Amino acid sequence: PSGRAEELAEALAAELTARGEPPGSPRADLTDALDRVATSLADLDPGWGHRVGLLAQRLAASRESLRPQAPAHGDLSPDQVIRGDDDRLHLIDWDRWGWWPRGWDSATWTAQAVLDGAATPGTCSPLLGERPAPTVLAAAALLRSPDPFRRLRHDWPAATLRLLEHAEAVLG
């Protein structure tokens, strides 16, 4: 990374180091959360049921890559980064900080970039020089996919579909 991306990677690394090990123990995996999201999306639009069900099944079959192994912010995105009076980047909103699969912060950053139209579905914005596994990228996109509806975005169906397309594209 260069420029702002390098500065962001440094801020994330410093914050994670300062926080140390997250409280509690790592969850077994994310498949229960992915199943809940798949059910919610099918409730929002029954036409999505089969599609999100297949995604959740594919991800459940890759349980090992979704096992939380590393401390992470949890839902890193551009709106969680501010420049302080000291001219340094600071990360805010640490409510989901904890144990996540390796590369989770890169995956959530990428999912938000896809949602915002700043990245093409199927791409990745690696932070800390780490490219997440395709299953991790897909899981982050699927978990973020209800956000447009929850945030009352006027384009929520199209925005949700962008995230589903991203998940499908990275899984191949």
Coordinates of N, CA, C and O in Angstrom, one line a residue:
P1 N 0.8 -1.2 0.0 CA 0.0 0.0 0.0 C 0.9 1.3 0.0 O 2.0 1.2 0.4
S2 N 0.3 2.3 -0.5 CA 1.1 3.6 -0.5 C 0.1 4.7 0.0 O -1.1 4.6 -0.1
G3 N 0.7 5.8 0.4 CA 0.0 7.0 0.8 C -1.0 6.7 1.9 O -0.7 6.2 3.0
R4 N -2.3 7.1 1.7 CA -3.3 6.9 2.7 C -3.5 5.5 3.1 O -3.8 5.2 4.3
A5 N -3.4 4.5 2.2 CA -3.6 3.1 2.5 C -2.5 2.7 3.5 O -2.8 2.0 4.5
E6 N -1.3 3.1 3.3 CA -0.2 2.8 4.2 C -0.5 3.4 5.6 O -0.3 2.7 6.6
E7 N -0.9 4.6 5.6 CA -1.2 5.3 6.8 C -2.3 4.6 7.6 O -2.2 4.4 8.8
L8 N -3.3 4.2 6.9 CA -4.4 3.4 7.5 C -4.0 2.1 8.0 O -4.3 1.7 9.2
A9 N -3.2 1.4 7.3 CA -2.6 0.1 7.8 C -1.8 0.3 9.0 O -1.9 -0.5 10.0
E10 N -1.0 1.4 9.1 CA -0.2 1.6 10.3 C -1.1 2.0 11.5 O -0.9 1.5 12.6
A11 N -2.2 2.8 11.2 CA -3.1 3.1 12.3 C -3.8 1.9 12.8 O -4.0 1.7 14.1
L12 N -4.2 1.0 11.9 CA -4.9 -0.2 12.4 C -4.0 -1.1 13.1 O -4.3 -1.6 14.2
A13 N -2.8 -1.3 12.7 CA -1.8 -2.2 13.3 C -1.5 -1.6 14.7 O -1.4 -2.4 15.7
A14 N -1.3 -0.3 14.8 CA -1.0 0.3 16.1 C -2.2 0.2 17.1 O -2.0 -0.2 18.3
E15 N -3.4 0.3 16.6 CA -4.5 0.2 17.5 C -4.7 -1.2 18.0 O -5.0 -1.5 19.1
L16 N -4.6 -2.2 17.1 CA -4.7 -3.6 17.5 C -3.6 -4.0 18.5 O -3.9 -4.7 19.4
T17 N -2.4 -3.5 18.3 CA -1.3 -3.8 19.2 C -1.6 -3.2 20.5 O -1.4 -3.8 21.6
A18 N -2.1 -1.9 20.6 CA -2.4 -1.3 21.8 C -3.5 -2.0 22.6 O -3.5 -2.0 23.8
R19 N -4.5 -2.5 21.8 CA -5.6 -3.2 22.5 C -5.3 -4.5 23.0 O -6.0 -5.1 23.9
G20 N -4.2 -5.2 22.5 CA -3.9 -6.5 22.9 C -4.8 -7.5 22.5 O -5.5 -7.4 21.4
E21 N -5.0 -8.6 23.3 CA -5.9 -9.7 22.9 C -7.3 -9.3 23.3 O -7.6 -8.9 24.4
P22 N -8.2 -9.6 22.4 CA -9.7 -9.3 22.7 C -10.2 -10.2 23.9 O -9.6 -11.3 24.1
P23 N -11.2 -9.6 24.6 CA -11.7 -10.4 25.7 C -12.5 -11.6 25.1 O -12.9 -11.7 24.0
G24 N -12.7 -12.6 25.9 CA -13.4 -13.8 25.5 C -12.6 -14.7 24.7 O -11.4 -14.5 24.4
S25 N -13.2 -15.7 24.2 CA -12.5 -16.7 23.4 C -13.1 -16.6 21.9 O -14.3 -16.2 21.8
P26 N -12.4 -17.1 21.0 CA -12.9 -17.0 19.6 C -14.1 -17.9 19.5 O -14.2 -19.0 20.1
R27 N -15.1 -17.5 18.7 CA -16.2 -18.3 18.3 C -15.8 -19.5 17.5 O -14.7 -19.4 16.9
A28 N -16.6 -20.5 17.4 CA -16.2 -21.6 16.6 C -16.1 -21.2 15.1 O -15.2 -21.6 14.4
D29 N -17.1 -20.5 14.6 CA -17.0 -20.0 13.2 C -18.2 -19.1 13.0 O -18.9 -18.8 13.9
L30 N -18.4 -18.6 11.8 CA -19.4 -17.6 11.5 C -20.6 -18.2 10.9 O -21.5 -17.5 10.5
T31 N -20.8 -19.5 10.8 CA -21.8 -20.1 10.0 C -23.2 -19.8 10.5 O -24.2 -19.6 9.8
D32 N -23.4 -19.7 11.9 CA -24.7 -19.4 12.4 C -25.1 -18.0 12.0 O -26.3 -17.7 11.6
A33 N -24.2 -17.0 12.1 CA -24.5 -15.6 11.7 C -24.8 -15.6 10.2 O -25.7 -14.8 9.8
L34 N -24.1 -16.3 9.4 CA -24.3 -16.3 8.0 C -25.7 -16.9 7.7 O -26.4 -16.4 6.8
D35 N -26.1 -17.9 8.4 CA -27.4 -18.5 8.2 C -28.5 -17.5 8.6 O -29.6 -17.5 7.9
R36 N -28.3 -16.8 9.7 CA -29.3 -15.8 10.1 C -29.5 -14.7 9.0 O -30.6 -14.3 8.7
V37 N -28.4 -14.3 8.4 CA -28.4 -13.2 7.4 C -29.1 -13.8 6.2 O -30.0 -13.1 5.6
A38 N -28.8 -15.0 5.8 CA -29.4 -15.6 4.6 C -31.0 -15.7 4.8 O -31.7 -15.4 3.9
T39 N -31.4 -16.1 6.0 CA -32.8 -16.1 6.3 C -33.5 -14.7 6.2 O -34.5 -14.5 5.7
S40 N -32.8 -13.7 6.8 CA -33.3 -12.4 6.8 C -33.4 -11.8 5.3 O -34.4 -11.2 5.0
L41 N -32.4 -12.1 4.5 CA -32.5 -11.6 3.1 C -33.6 -12.3 2.4 O -34.3 -11.7 1.6
A42 N -33.8 -13.6 2.6 CA -34.9 -14.3 2.0 C -36.2 -13.8 2.4 O -37.2 -13.7 1.6
D43 N -36.3 -13.3 3.7 CA -37.6 -12.7 4.1 C -37.8 -11.3 3.5 O -38.9 -11.0 3.2
L44 N -36.7 -10.6 3.2 CA -36.8 -9.3 2.6 C -37.3 -9.4 1.1 O -38.1 -8.6 0.6
D45 N -36.7 -10.4 0.4 CA -37.0 -10.6 -1.0 C -37.0 -12.2 -1.2 O -35.9 -12.7 -1.3
P46 N -38.1 -12.8 -1.2 CA -38.2 -14.2 -1.4 C -37.4 -14.7 -2.7 O -36.9 -15.8 -2.7
G47 N -37.3 -13.9 -3.6 CA -36.5 -14.2 -4.8 C -35.1 -14.4 -4.6 O -34.4 -15.0 -5.4
W48 N -34.6 -13.9 -3.5 CA -33.1 -14.0 -3.1 C -32.9 -15.3 -2.3 O -31.7 -15.7 -2.1
G49 N -33.9 -16.0 -1.9 CA -33.8 -17.1 -1.0 C -32.9 -18.2 -1.4 O -31.9 -18.6 -0.7
H50 N -33.1 -18.6 -2.7 CA -32.2 -19.7 -3.2 C -30.8 -19.2 -3.3 O -29.8 -19.9 -3.0
R51 N -30.6 -18.0 -3.8 CA -29.3 -17.5 -4.1 C -28.5 -17.3 -2.8 O -27.3 -17.8 -2.7
V52 N -29.1 -16.7 -1.8 CA -28.3 -16.6 -0.5 C -28.2 -17.9 0.2 O -27.2 -18.1 1.0
G53 N -29.1 -18.8 0.1 CA -29.0 -20.1 0.7 C -27.8 -20.9 0.1 O -27.1 -21.5 0.8
L54 N -27.6 -20.8 -1.2 CA -26.4 -21.4 -1.8 C -25.1 -20.8 -1.3 O -24.2 -21.5 -1.1
L55 N -25.1 -19.5 -1.2 CA -23.9 -18.8 -0.7 C -23.6 -19.3 0.7 O -22.5 -19.6 1.1
A56 N -24.7 -19.3 1.6 CA -24.5 -19.8 3.0 C -24.0 -21.2 3.0 O -23.1 -21.5 3.8
Q57 N -24.5 -22.1 2.2 CA -24.1 -23.5 2.1 C -22.6 -23.6 1.7 O -21.8 -24.3 2.3
R58 N -22.2 -22.8 0.7 CA -20.8 -22.8 0.2 C -19.9 -22.4 1.3 O -18.8 -22.9 1.5
L59 N -20.3 -21.3 2.0 CA -19.4 -20.8 3.1 C -19.4 -21.8 4.3 O -18.3 -22.0 4.9
A60 N -20.5 -22.5 4.6 CA -20.5 -23.5 5.7 C -19.6 -24.6 5.3 O -19.0 -25.2 6.2
A61 N -19.5 -25.0 4.0 CA -18.6 -26.1 3.6 C -17.1 -25.7 3.8 O -16.2 -26.5 3.8
S62 N -16.8 -24.4 4.0 CA -15.4 -23.9 4.2 C -15.2 -23.4 5.6 O -14.6 -22.4 5.8
R63 N -15.8 -24.1 6.5 CA -15.8 -23.6 7.9 C -14.4 -23.3 8.5 O -14.3 -22.3 9.2
E64 N -13.4 -24.1 8.1 CA -12.1 -23.9 8.7 C -11.6 -22.5 8.3 O -10.9 -21.8 9.2
S65 N -11.8 -22.0 7.1 CA -11.2 -20.7 6.7 C -12.0 -19.6 7.4 O -11.5 -18.4 7.5
L66 N -13.2 -19.9 8.0 CA -14.0 -18.8 8.7 C -13.8 -18.9 10.2 O -14.5 -18.2 10.9
R67 N -12.9 -19.7 10.7 CA -12.7 -19.8 12.1 C -11.9 -18.6 12.6 O -10.9 -18.3 12.0
P68 N -12.5 -17.9 13.6 CA -11.8 -16.7 14.1 C -10.4 -17.1 14.7 O -10.3 -18.0 15.5
Q69 N -9.4 -16.4 14.2 CA -8.0 -16.7 14.6 C -7.2 -15.5 15.0 O -6.1 -15.6 15.5
A70 N -7.7 -14.3 14.7 CA -6.9 -13.1 14.9 C -7.7 -11.9 15.4 O -8.9 -11.8 15.1
P71 N -7.1 -11.1 16.2 CA -7.9 -9.9 16.7 C -8.1 -9.0 15.5 O -7.3 -8.8 14.6
A72 N -9.3 -8.4 15.5 CA -9.6 -7.4 14.4 C -10.6 -6.4 14.9 O -11.4 -6.6 15.8
H73 N -10.7 -5.3 14.2 CA -11.7 -4.2 14.4 C -13.1 -4.8 14.4 O -13.9 -4.5 15.2
G74 N -13.3 -5.6 13.3 CA -14.6 -6.3 13.2 C -15.5 -5.8 12.1 O -16.2 -6.6 11.5
D75 N -15.6 -4.5 11.9 CA -16.4 -4.0 10.8 C -15.8 -2.7 10.2 O -16.4 -1.7 10.0
L76 N -14.5 -2.8 9.9 CA -13.8 -1.7 9.4 C -14.3 -1.2 8.1 O -14.6 -1.9 7.2
S77 N -14.5 0.1 8.0 CA -14.9 0.8 6.8 C -14.5 2.3 6.8 O -14.1 2.8 7.9
P78 N -14.5 3.0 5.7 CA -14.1 4.3 5.7 C -14.7 5.3 6.7 O -14.1 6.2 7.2
D79 N -16.0 5.0 7.0 CA -16.7 5.9 8.0 C -16.2 5.7 9.4 O -16.6 6.4 10.3
Q80 N -15.3 4.7 9.6 CA -14.8 4.4 11.0 C -13.4 5.0 11.1 O -12.7 4.6 12.1
V81 N -13.0 5.8 10.2 CA -11.6 6.3 10.2 C -11.7 7.9 10.2 O -12.4 8.4 9.3
I82 N -11.1 8.5 11.2 CA -11.1 10.0 11.2 C -9.7 10.5 11.4 O -8.8 9.8 11.8
R83 N -9.5 11.7 10.9 CA -8.2 12.3 11.0 C -8.3 13.3 12.2 O -9.2 14.1 12.3
G84 N -7.4 13.0 13.2 CA -7.5 13.8 14.4 C -6.8 15.1 14.3 O -6.1 15.5 13.3
D85 N -6.9 15.9 15.4 CA -6.2 17.2 15.4 C -4.7 17.1 15.3 O -4.0 18.0 15.0
D86 N -4.2 15.9 15.7 CA -2.8 15.6 15.6 C -2.4 15.2 14.2 O -1.2 14.8 14.0
D87 N -3.3 15.3 13.2 CA -3.1 14.9 11.8 C -2.9 13.4 11.6 O -2.4 13.0 10.5
R88 N -3.2 12.6 12.6 CA -3.0 11.2 12.4 C -4.4 10.6 12.2 O -5.4 11.1 12.7
L89 N -4.4 9.4 11.6 CA -5.7 8.7 11.4 C -6.0 7.9 12.7 O -5.1 7.3 13.3
H90 N -7.3 7.9 13.1 CA -7.7 7.2 14.3 C -8.9 6.4 13.9 O -9.8 6.8 13.0
L91 N -9.0 5.2 14.4 CA -10.1 4.3 14.2 C -11.1 4.4 15.3 O -10.7 4.4 16.5
I92 N -12.4 4.5 14.9 CA -13.5 4.6 15.9 C -14.4 3.4 15.9 O -14.3 2.6 15.0
D93 N -15.4 3.3 16.8 CA -16.4 2.4 16.8 C -15.9 0.9 16.9 O -16.0 0.1 16.0
W94 N -15.4 0.6 18.0 CA -14.7 -0.7 18.3 C -15.7 -1.7 18.9 O -15.3 -2.7 19.5
D95 N -17.0 -1.5 18.7 CA -18.0 -2.4 19.3 C -17.9 -3.8 18.8 O -18.4 -4.7 19.5
R96 N -17.4 -4.1 17.6 CA -17.3 -5.4 17.1 C -15.8 -6.0 17.2 O -15.5 -7.0 16.6
W97 N -15.0 -5.3 17.9 CA -13.6 -5.8 18.1 C -13.6 -7.1 18.8 O -14.4 -7.4 19.7
G98 N -12.8 -8.0 18.2 CA -12.7 -9.3 18.8 C -12.0 -10.3 17.9 O -11.2 -9.9 17.1
W99 N -12.3 -11.5 18.0 CA -11.7 -12.6 17.3 C -12.4 -12.8 15.9 O -13.6 -13.0 15.9
W100 N -11.7 -12.7 14.8 CA -12.3 -12.8 13.5 C -11.3 -13.7 12.6 O -10.1 -13.8 13.0
P101 N -11.8 -14.1 11.5 CA -10.9 -14.9 10.6 C -9.8 -13.9 10.1 O -9.9 -12.7 10.1
R102 N -8.7 -14.5 9.8 CA -7.5 -13.7 9.2 C -8.0 -12.9 8.0 O -8.7 -13.4 7.1
G103 N -7.6 -11.7 8.0 CA -8.0 -10.8 6.9 C -9.3 -10.2 7.0 O -9.8 -9.5 6.0
W104 N -10.0 -10.3 8.1 CA -11.4 -9.9 8.2 C -11.5 -8.3 8.0 O -12.5 -7.9 7.4
D105 N -10.6 -7.6 8.6 CA -10.7 -6.1 8.4 C -10.6 -5.7 6.9 O -11.3 -4.8 6.4
S106 N -9.7 -6.4 6.2 CA -9.6 -6.1 4.7 C -10.9 -6.5 4.0 O -11.4 -5.8 3.1
A107 N -11.5 -7.6 4.5 CA -12.7 -8.1 3.9 C -13.9 -7.2 4.1 O -14.7 -6.9 3.2
T108 N -14.0 -6.6 5.4 CA -15.1 -5.7 5.6 C -14.9 -4.4 4.9 O -15.9 -3.7 4.5
W109 N -13.7 -3.9 4.9 CA -13.3 -2.7 4.1 C -13.7 -2.8 2.7 O -14.3 -2.0 2.1
T110 N -13.4 -4.0 2.1 CA -13.7 -4.3 0.7 C -15.2 -4.3 0.5 O -15.7 -3.8 -0.5
A111 N -15.9 -5.0 1.4 CA -17.4 -5.1 1.2 C -18.0 -3.7 1.2 O -18.9 -3.4 0.4
Q112 N -17.5 -2.8 2.1 CA -18.1 -1.5 2.1 C -17.7 -0.7 0.9 O -18.6 0.0 0.3
A113 N -16.5 -0.9 0.3 CA -16.1 -0.3 -0.9 C -17.0 -0.7 -2.1 O -17.4 0.1 -2.9
V114 N -17.4 -2.0 -2.1 CA -18.3 -2.5 -3.1 C -19.6 -1.9 -2.9 O -20.3 -1.4 -3.9
L115 N -20.1 -1.8 -1.7 CA -21.4 -1.3 -1.4 C -21.5 0.2 -1.8 O -22.5 0.6 -2.4
D116 N -20.4 0.9 -1.6 CA -20.4 2.4 -2.0 C -20.1 2.6 -3.4 O -20.1 3.8 -3.9
G117 N -19.8 1.6 -4.2 CA -19.5 1.7 -5.6 C -18.1 2.1 -5.9 O -17.7 2.5 -7.0
A118 N -17.2 2.1 -4.8 CA -15.8 2.5 -4.9 C -14.9 1.3 -5.4 O -13.7 1.5 -5.6
A119 N -15.5 0.1 -5.4 CA -14.8 -1.1 -5.8 C -15.7 -2.0 -6.6 O -16.9 -2.0 -6.4
T120 N -15.1 -2.7 -7.5 CA -15.9 -3.6 -8.4 C -16.1 -4.9 -7.7 O -15.2 -5.5 -7.0
P121 N -17.3 -5.5 -7.7 CA -17.5 -6.8 -7.1 C -16.5 -7.8 -7.6 O -16.1 -7.8 -8.8
G122 N -15.9 -8.6 -6.7 CA -14.9 -9.6 -7.0 C -13.5 -9.1 -6.8 O -12.6 -9.9 -6.9
T123 N -13.3 -7.9 -6.4 CA -12.0 -7.3 -6.1 C -11.7 -7.3 -4.6 O -12.6 -7.7 -3.8
C124 N -10.5 -6.9 -4.2 CA -10.1 -6.9 -2.8 C -9.3 -5.7 -2.6 O -8.4 -5.3 -3.4
S125 N -9.5 -5.1 -1.4 CA -8.6 -3.9 -1.0 C -7.9 -4.4 0.3 O -8.3 -4.2 1.4
P126 N -6.7 -5.0 0.0 CA -6.0 -5.6 1.2 C -5.4 -4.5 2.1 O -4.9 -3.5 1.6
L127 N -5.5 -4.7 3.4 CA -4.9 -3.8 4.4 C -3.8 -4.7 5.0 O -3.9 -5.9 5.1
L128 N -2.8 -4.0 5.6 CA -1.7 -4.7 6.2 C -1.1 -5.7 5.3 O -0.5 -6.7 5.8
G129 N -1.2 -5.5 4.0 CA -0.5 -6.4 3.1 C -1.2 -7.8 3.1 O -0.6 -8.7 2.6
E130 N -2.4 -7.9 3.6 CA -3.0 -9.2 3.7 C -4.2 -9.4 2.8 O -5.1 -8.6 2.9
R131 N -4.2 -10.3 1.9 CA -5.3 -10.6 1.1 C -6.1 -11.8 1.7 O -5.6 -12.9 1.8
P132 N -7.3 -11.5 2.1 CA -8.1 -12.5 2.8 C -8.5 -13.6 1.8 O -8.5 -13.5 0.6
A133 N -8.7 -14.8 2.4 CA -9.2 -15.9 1.6 C -10.5 -15.6 0.9 O -11.3 -14.8 1.5
P134 N -10.8 -16.1 -0.2 CA -12.1 -15.8 -0.9 C -13.3 -16.1 0.0 O -14.3 -15.3 0.0
T135 N -13.3 -17.1 0.8 CA -14.4 -17.4 1.7 C -14.6 -16.2 2.7 O -15.7 -15.9 3.1
V136 N -13.5 -15.7 3.2 CA -13.6 -14.6 4.2 C -14.1 -13.3 3.5 O -15.0 -12.7 4.1
L137 N -13.7 -13.0 2.3 CA -14.3 -11.9 1.5 C -15.8 -12.1 1.3 O -16.6 -11.2 1.5
A138 N -16.2 -13.3 0.9 CA -17.6 -13.6 0.7 C -18.4 -13.5 2.0 O -19.5 -12.9 2.0
A139 N -17.9 -14.0 3.1 CA -18.6 -14.0 4.3 C -18.8 -12.5 4.8 O -19.9 -12.2 5.3
A140 N -17.8 -11.7 4.7 CA -17.9 -10.3 5.1 C -19.0 -9.6 4.2 O -19.8 -8.8 4.7
A141 N -19.0 -9.9 2.9 CA -20.0 -9.3 2.0 C -21.4 -9.8 2.4 O -22.4 -9.0 2.5
L142 N -21.6 -11.0 2.7 CA -22.9 -11.6 3.0 C -23.4 -11.0 4.4 O -24.5 -10.6 4.5
L143 N -22.5 -10.9 5.3 CA -22.9 -10.3 6.6 C -23.2 -8.8 6.5 O -24.0 -8.3 7.3
R144 N -22.6 -8.1 5.6 CA -22.9 -6.7 5.4 C -24.1 -6.5 4.6 O -24.6 -5.4 4.5
S145 N -24.6 -7.5 3.8 CA -25.6 -7.3 2.8 C -26.9 -6.7 3.4 O -27.6 -6.1 2.6
P146 N -27.3 -7.0 4.6 CA -28.6 -6.3 5.1 C -28.4 -4.8 5.4 O -29.4 -4.1 5.6
D147 N -27.2 -4.3 5.5 CA -27.0 -2.9 5.9 C -27.7 -1.9 5.1 O -28.3 -1.0 5.6
P148 N -27.8 -2.0 3.7 CA -28.5 -1.0 3.0 C -30.0 -0.9 3.4 O -30.5 0.2 3.5
F149 N -30.6 -2.0 3.7 CA -32.0 -2.0 4.2 C -32.1 -1.4 5.6 O -32.9 -0.5 5.8
R150 N -31.2 -1.8 6.5 CA -31.2 -1.3 7.8 C -31.0 0.2 7.9 O -31.5 0.9 8.8
R151 N -30.2 0.7 7.0 CA -29.8 2.1 6.9 C -30.8 2.9 6.1 O -30.6 4.1 5.8
L152 N -31.9 2.3 5.6 CA -32.9 2.9 4.9 C -32.5 3.6 3.6 O -33.0 4.6 3.2
R153 N -31.5 2.9 2.9 CA -31.0 3.5 1.7 C -32.1 3.3 0.6 O -32.8 2.2 0.5
H154 N -32.3 4.3 -0.2 CA -33.4 4.2 -1.2 C -33.1 3.2 -2.2 O -33.9 2.6 -2.8
D155 N -31.8 2.9 -2.4 CA -31.4 1.9 -3.4 C -31.0 0.5 -2.8 O -30.2 -0.2 -3.3
W156 N -31.6 0.2 -1.6 CA -31.2 -1.0 -0.9 C -31.3 -2.3 -1.7 O -30.4 -3.1 -1.5
P157 N -32.3 -2.5 -2.5 CA -32.2 -3.8 -3.3 C -31.0 -3.9 -4.2 O -30.3 -4.9 -4.2
A158 N -30.7 -2.8 -4.9 CA -29.5 -2.8 -5.8 C -28.2 -2.9 -5.0 O -27.3 -3.6 -5.4
A159 N -28.2 -2.2 -3.9 CA -26.9 -2.2 -3.1 C -26.7 -3.6 -2.5 O -25.6 -4.1 -2.5
T160 N -27.8 -4.2 -2.0 CA -27.7 -5.6 -1.5 C -27.3 -6.6 -2.6 O -26.4 -7.4 -2.4
L161 N -27.8 -6.4 -3.8 CA -27.4 -7.3 -4.9 C -25.9 -7.1 -5.2 O -25.3 -8.1 -5.6
R162 N -25.4 -5.9 -5.1 CA -24.0 -5.7 -5.4 C -23.1 -6.5 -4.4 O -22.1 -7.1 -4.8
L163 N -23.5 -6.6 -3.2 CA -22.8 -7.4 -2.2 C -22.9 -8.9 -2.5 O -22.0 -9.6 -2.3
L164 N -24.1 -9.3 -2.9 CA -24.3 -10.7 -3.2 C -23.4 -11.1 -4.4 O -22.8 -12.1 -4.5
E165 N -23.4 -10.2 -5.4 CA -22.6 -10.4 -6.6 C -21.1 -10.5 -6.2 O -20.4 -11.3 -6.8
H166 N -20.7 -9.6 -5.3 CA -19.3 -9.7 -4.8 C -19.0 -11.0 -4.2 O -18.0 -11.6 -4.5
A167 N -19.9 -11.5 -3.3 CA -19.6 -12.7 -2.6 C -19.5 -13.9 -3.7 O -18.7 -14.7 -3.6
E168 N -20.4 -13.9 -4.6 CA -20.4 -14.9 -5.6 C -19.2 -14.8 -6.5 O -18.5 -15.8 -6.8
A169 N -18.7 -13.6 -6.8 CA -17.6 -13.4 -7.7 C -16.3 -13.9 -7.0 O -15.4 -14.5 -7.7
V170 N -16.1 -13.6 -5.7 CA -14.9 -14.0 -5.1 C -14.8 -15.5 -4.9 O -13.7 -16.1 -4.8
L171 N -16.0 -16.1 -4.7 CA -16.0 -17.6 -4.6 C -15.8 -18.3 -5.9 O -15.5 -19.5 -5.9
G172 N -16.0 -17.6 -7.0 CA -15.8 -18.1 -8.3 C -17.0 -19.0 -8.8 O -17.9 -19.4 -8.2

